[in-house]
Amino acid sequence: MSHTVLITGGAGYIGAHTATVFLQAGYQVVIFDNLSNSNADVIDRVGQITGQAPSLVRGDIRDPQALQSLFTAHRFEGIVHLAGLKAVGESVQNPLLYDDNNVHGSMRLLRAALDHGVHRFVFSSSATVYGDPQYLPYDEAHPAHTQTNPYGRTKRSVELMLDRKS
């Protein structure tokens, strides 16, 4: 039986590398990406490297119907969540867009995962959750309550969602 992993934002730089590693480890990979910051050509390049192209499903994590279709069509062993807007400056210019995509989109993805019994979830956060460093290098014990921009706040919000026990 083949194990399938979902990689949201998988057509991006980090996503393509992540997909490559999972494919080389013998997993089936489904990439869910709206292609707003990436290109579908990466799927072919990953296929050339690994000998097996991941499946690409175009969709947005903010779209509950697209998520429902995705989870109905595939049975996932786990999720690597890389879909998110990531520019600090842009987040300052348009914080509501970052809240909508990074926080609300992640919440919808988490709900769909739980509704379909998927409990393995890896989230790509950011050192921006720590704000101005109290010491370097950052580590897991560093306080994460001083975010200095909307991007960092959205990443911290998702971390807190994941920290809940329900």
PDB file of C-alpha atoms in Angstrom, residues 22-147:
ATOM      1  CA  PHE A  22       9.041  12.471  -0.200  1.00  0.00           C
ATOM      2  CA  LEU A  23       8.970  10.957  -3.690  1.00  0.00           C
ATOM      3  CA  GLN A  24      12.513   9.636  -3.268  1.00  0.00           C
ATOM      4  CA  ALA A  25      11.410   8.077   0.029  1.00  0.00           C
ATOM      5  CA  GLY A  26       8.642   6.157  -1.759  1.00  0.00           C
ATOM      6  CA  TYR A  27       5.632   8.323  -0.960  1.00  0.00           C
ATOM      7  CA  GLN A  28       2.939   9.380  -3.374  1.00  0.00           C
ATOM      8  CA  VAL A  29       2.752  13.181  -3.386  1.00  0.00           C
ATOM      9  CA  VAL A  30      -0.211  15.421  -4.082  1.00  0.00           C
ATOM     10  CA  ILE A  31       0.571  19.113  -4.405  1.00  0.00           C
ATOM     11  CA  PHE A  32      -2.253  21.543  -3.714  1.00  0.00           C
ATOM     12  CA  ASP A  33      -1.308  25.013  -4.920  1.00  0.00           C
ATOM     13  CA  ASN A  34      -3.075  28.069  -6.320  1.00  0.00           C
ATOM     14  CA  LEU A  35       0.107  28.923  -8.270  1.00  0.00           C
ATOM     15  CA  SER A  36       0.013  32.564  -7.132  1.00  0.00           C
ATOM     16  CA  ASN A  37       3.708  32.492  -6.156  1.00  0.00           C
ATOM     17  CA  SER A  38       4.870  29.480  -8.128  1.00  0.00           C
ATOM     18  CA  ASN A  39       4.795  27.788 -11.503  1.00  0.00           C
ATOM     19  CA  ALA A  40       3.306  24.465 -12.580  1.00  0.00           C
ATOM     20  CA  ASP A  41       6.493  23.726 -14.578  1.00  0.00           C
ATOM     21  CA  VAL A  42       8.127  22.687 -11.310  1.00  0.00           C
ATOM     22  CA  ILE A  43       6.026  19.505 -11.336  1.00  0.00           C
ATOM     23  CA  ASP A  44       7.788  18.294 -14.486  1.00  0.00           C
ATOM     24  CA  ARG A  45      11.205  19.178 -13.056  1.00  0.00           C
ATOM     25  CA  VAL A  46      10.478  17.230  -9.864  1.00  0.00           C
ATOM     26  CA  GLY A  47       9.387  14.322 -12.062  1.00  0.00           C
ATOM     27  CA  GLN A  48      12.637  14.475 -14.025  1.00  0.00           C
ATOM     28  CA  ILE A  49      14.661  14.353 -10.801  1.00  0.00           C
ATOM     29  CA  THR A  50      12.694  11.573  -9.120  1.00  0.00           C
ATOM     30  CA  GLY A  51      11.347   9.563 -12.052  1.00  0.00           C
ATOM     31  CA  GLN A  52       7.811  10.136 -10.776  1.00  0.00           C
ATOM     32  CA  ALA A  53       5.968  13.433 -10.983  1.00  0.00           C
ATOM     33  CA  PRO A  54       3.775  14.483  -8.079  1.00  0.00           C
ATOM     34  CA  SER A  55       0.102  15.081  -8.759  1.00  0.00           C
ATOM     35  CA  LEU A  56      -0.866  18.739  -8.980  1.00  0.00           C
ATOM     36  CA  VAL A  57      -4.284  19.900  -7.861  1.00  0.00           C
ATOM     37  CA  ARG A  58      -4.841  23.587  -8.471  1.00  0.00           C
ATOM     38  CA  GLY A  59      -6.755  25.127  -5.626  1.00  0.00           C
ATOM     39  CA  ASP A  60      -6.697  27.536  -2.735  1.00  0.00           C
ATOM     40  CA  ILE A  61      -6.597  26.642   0.959  1.00  0.00           C
ATOM     41  CA  ARG A  62      -9.224  29.325   1.563  1.00  0.00           C
ATOM     42  CA  ASP A  63     -11.765  27.481  -0.615  1.00  0.00           C
ATOM     43  CA  PRO A  64     -13.711  24.943   1.495  1.00  0.00           C
ATOM     44  CA  GLN A  65     -15.256  23.300  -1.573  1.00  0.00           C
ATOM     45  CA  ALA A  66     -11.861  22.794  -3.208  1.00  0.00           C
ATOM     46  CA  LEU A  67     -10.559  21.298   0.036  1.00  0.00           C
ATOM     47  CA  GLN A  68     -13.568  18.997   0.287  1.00  0.00           C
ATOM     48  CA  SER A  69     -12.974  17.760  -3.267  1.00  0.00           C
ATOM     49  CA  LEU A  70      -9.267  17.267  -2.549  1.00  0.00           C
ATOM     50  CA  PHE A  71      -9.837  15.250   0.622  1.00  0.00           C
ATOM     51  CA  THR A  72     -12.623  13.231  -0.983  1.00  0.00           C
ATOM     52  CA  ALA A  73     -10.408  12.284  -3.920  1.00  0.00           C
ATOM     53  CA  HIS A  74      -7.328  11.347  -1.864  1.00  0.00           C
ATOM     54  CA  ARG A  75      -6.534   9.612   1.394  1.00  0.00           C
ATOM     55  CA  PHE A  76      -3.600  11.390   3.018  1.00  0.00           C
ATOM     56  CA  GLU A  77      -1.247   9.971   5.602  1.00  0.00           C
ATOM     57  CA  GLY A  78      -0.054  13.461   6.451  1.00  0.00           C
ATOM     58  CA  ILE A  79       0.154  17.068   5.387  1.00  0.00           C
ATOM     59  CA  VAL A  80       3.086  19.428   4.943  1.00  0.00           C
ATOM     60  CA  HIS A  81       1.582  22.909   4.977  1.00  0.00           C
ATOM     61  CA  LEU A  82       3.734  25.354   3.020  1.00  0.00           C
ATOM     62  CA  ALA A  83       0.990  27.461   1.409  1.00  0.00           C
ATOM     63  CA  GLY A  84       1.212  30.969   2.680  1.00  0.00           C
ATOM     64  CA  LEU A  85       2.030  34.499   1.767  1.00  0.00           C
ATOM     65  CA  LYS A  86       5.522  35.310   2.955  1.00  0.00           C
ATOM     66  CA  ALA A  87       6.657  38.895   2.346  1.00  0.00           C
ATOM     67  CA  VAL A  88       7.020  41.034   5.463  1.00  0.00           C
ATOM     68  CA  GLY A  89       6.722  44.325   3.562  1.00  0.00           C
ATOM     69  CA  GLU A  90       3.620  43.184   1.701  1.00  0.00           C
ATOM     70  CA  SER A  91       2.075  42.069   4.987  1.00  0.00           C
ATOM     71  CA  VAL A  92       2.499  45.592   6.363  1.00  0.00           C
ATOM     72  CA  GLN A  93       0.878  47.032   3.229  1.00  0.00           C
ATOM     73  CA  ASN A  94      -2.005  44.534   3.202  1.00  0.00           C
ATOM     74  CA  PRO A  95      -2.430  42.853   6.601  1.00  0.00           C
ATOM     75  CA  LEU A  96      -5.988  41.673   5.909  1.00  0.00           C
ATOM     76  CA  LEU A  97      -4.803  39.675   2.904  1.00  0.00           C
ATOM     77  CA  TYR A  98      -2.251  37.944   5.142  1.00  0.00           C
ATOM     78  CA  ASP A  99      -4.863  37.232   7.808  1.00  0.00           C
ATOM     79  CA  ASP A 100      -7.205  35.818   5.180  1.00  0.00           C
ATOM     80  CA  ASN A 101      -4.661  33.609   3.466  1.00  0.00           C
ATOM     81  CA  ASN A 102      -2.313  32.574   6.242  1.00  0.00           C
ATOM     82  CA  VAL A 103      -4.699  32.346   9.206  1.00  0.00           C
ATOM     83  CA  HIS A 104      -8.128  31.660   7.738  1.00  0.00           C
ATOM     84  CA  GLY A 105      -6.739  29.459   4.965  1.00  0.00           C
ATOM     85  CA  SER A 106      -4.765  27.412   7.495  1.00  0.00           C
ATOM     86  CA  MET A 107      -7.852  27.109   9.701  1.00  0.00           C
ATOM     87  CA  ARG A 108      -9.889  25.772   6.769  1.00  0.00           C
ATOM     88  CA  LEU A 109      -7.120  23.320   5.885  1.00  0.00           C
ATOM     89  CA  LEU A 110      -6.905  22.108   9.474  1.00  0.00           C
ATOM     90  CA  ARG A 111     -10.678  21.665   9.645  1.00  0.00           C
ATOM     91  CA  ALA A 112     -10.671  19.640   6.423  1.00  0.00           C
ATOM     92  CA  ALA A 113      -7.781  17.507   7.705  1.00  0.00           C
ATOM     93  CA  LEU A 114      -9.543  16.769  10.994  1.00  0.00           C
ATOM     94  CA  ASP A 115     -12.853  16.089   9.219  1.00  0.00           C
ATOM     95  CA  HIS A 116     -11.045  13.472   7.122  1.00  0.00           C
ATOM     96  CA  GLY A 117      -9.053  11.894   9.938  1.00  0.00           C
ATOM     97  CA  VAL A 118      -5.648  13.312   9.019  1.00  0.00           C
ATOM     98  CA  HIS A 119      -3.709  14.056  12.212  1.00  0.00           C
ATOM     99  CA  ARG A 120      -0.122  14.259  10.942  1.00  0.00           C
ATOM    100  CA  PHE A 121       0.521  17.889  10.130  1.00  0.00           C
ATOM    101  CA  VAL A 122       3.793  19.758   9.563  1.00  0.00           C
ATOM    102  CA  PHE A 123       3.557  23.549   9.431  1.00  0.00           C
ATOM    103  CA  SER A 124       6.178  25.810   7.907  1.00  0.00           C
ATOM    104  CA  SER A 125       6.461  28.673  10.345  1.00  0.00           C
ATOM    105  CA  SER A 126       9.046  31.444  10.475  1.00  0.00           C
ATOM    106  CA  ALA A 127      11.598  32.985  12.800  1.00  0.00           C
ATOM    107  CA  THR A 128       9.520  36.170  12.525  1.00  0.00           C
ATOM    108  CA  VAL A 129       7.295  34.724  15.254  1.00  0.00           C
ATOM    109  CA  TYR A 130      10.050  35.675  17.716  1.00  0.00           C
ATOM    110  CA  GLY A 131      10.172  39.350  16.761  1.00  0.00           C
ATOM    111  CA  ASP A 132      13.254  41.243  17.874  1.00  0.00           C
ATOM    112  CA  PRO A 133      15.703  38.715  19.296  1.00  0.00           C
ATOM    113  CA  GLN A 134      16.352  38.642  22.995  1.00  0.00           C
ATOM    114  CA  TYR A 135      19.314  36.361  22.229  1.00  0.00           C
ATOM    115  CA  LEU A 136      20.824  34.575  19.253  1.00  0.00           C
ATOM    116  CA  PRO A 137      20.624  32.090  17.841  1.00  0.00           C
ATOM    117  CA  TYR A 138      16.880  31.646  18.232  1.00  0.00           C
ATOM    118  CA  ASP A 139      15.786  28.385  19.787  1.00  0.00           C
ATOM    119  CA  GLU A 140      12.479  26.844  20.828  1.00  0.00           C
ATOM    120  CA  ALA A 141      12.756  28.445  24.282  1.00  0.00           C
ATOM    121  CA  HIS A 142      12.886  31.963  22.837  1.00  0.00           C
ATOM    122  CA  PRO A 143       9.768  34.023  23.700  1.00  0.00           C
ATOM    123  CA  ALA A 144       7.353  34.203  20.783  1.00  0.00           C
ATOM    124  CA  HIS A 145       5.113  37.026  21.883  1.00  0.00           C
ATOM    125  CA  THR A 146       6.777  40.014  20.245  1.00  0.00           C
ATOM    126  CA  GLN A 147       6.006  39.766  16.530  1.00  0.00           C
TER     127      GLN A 147
END
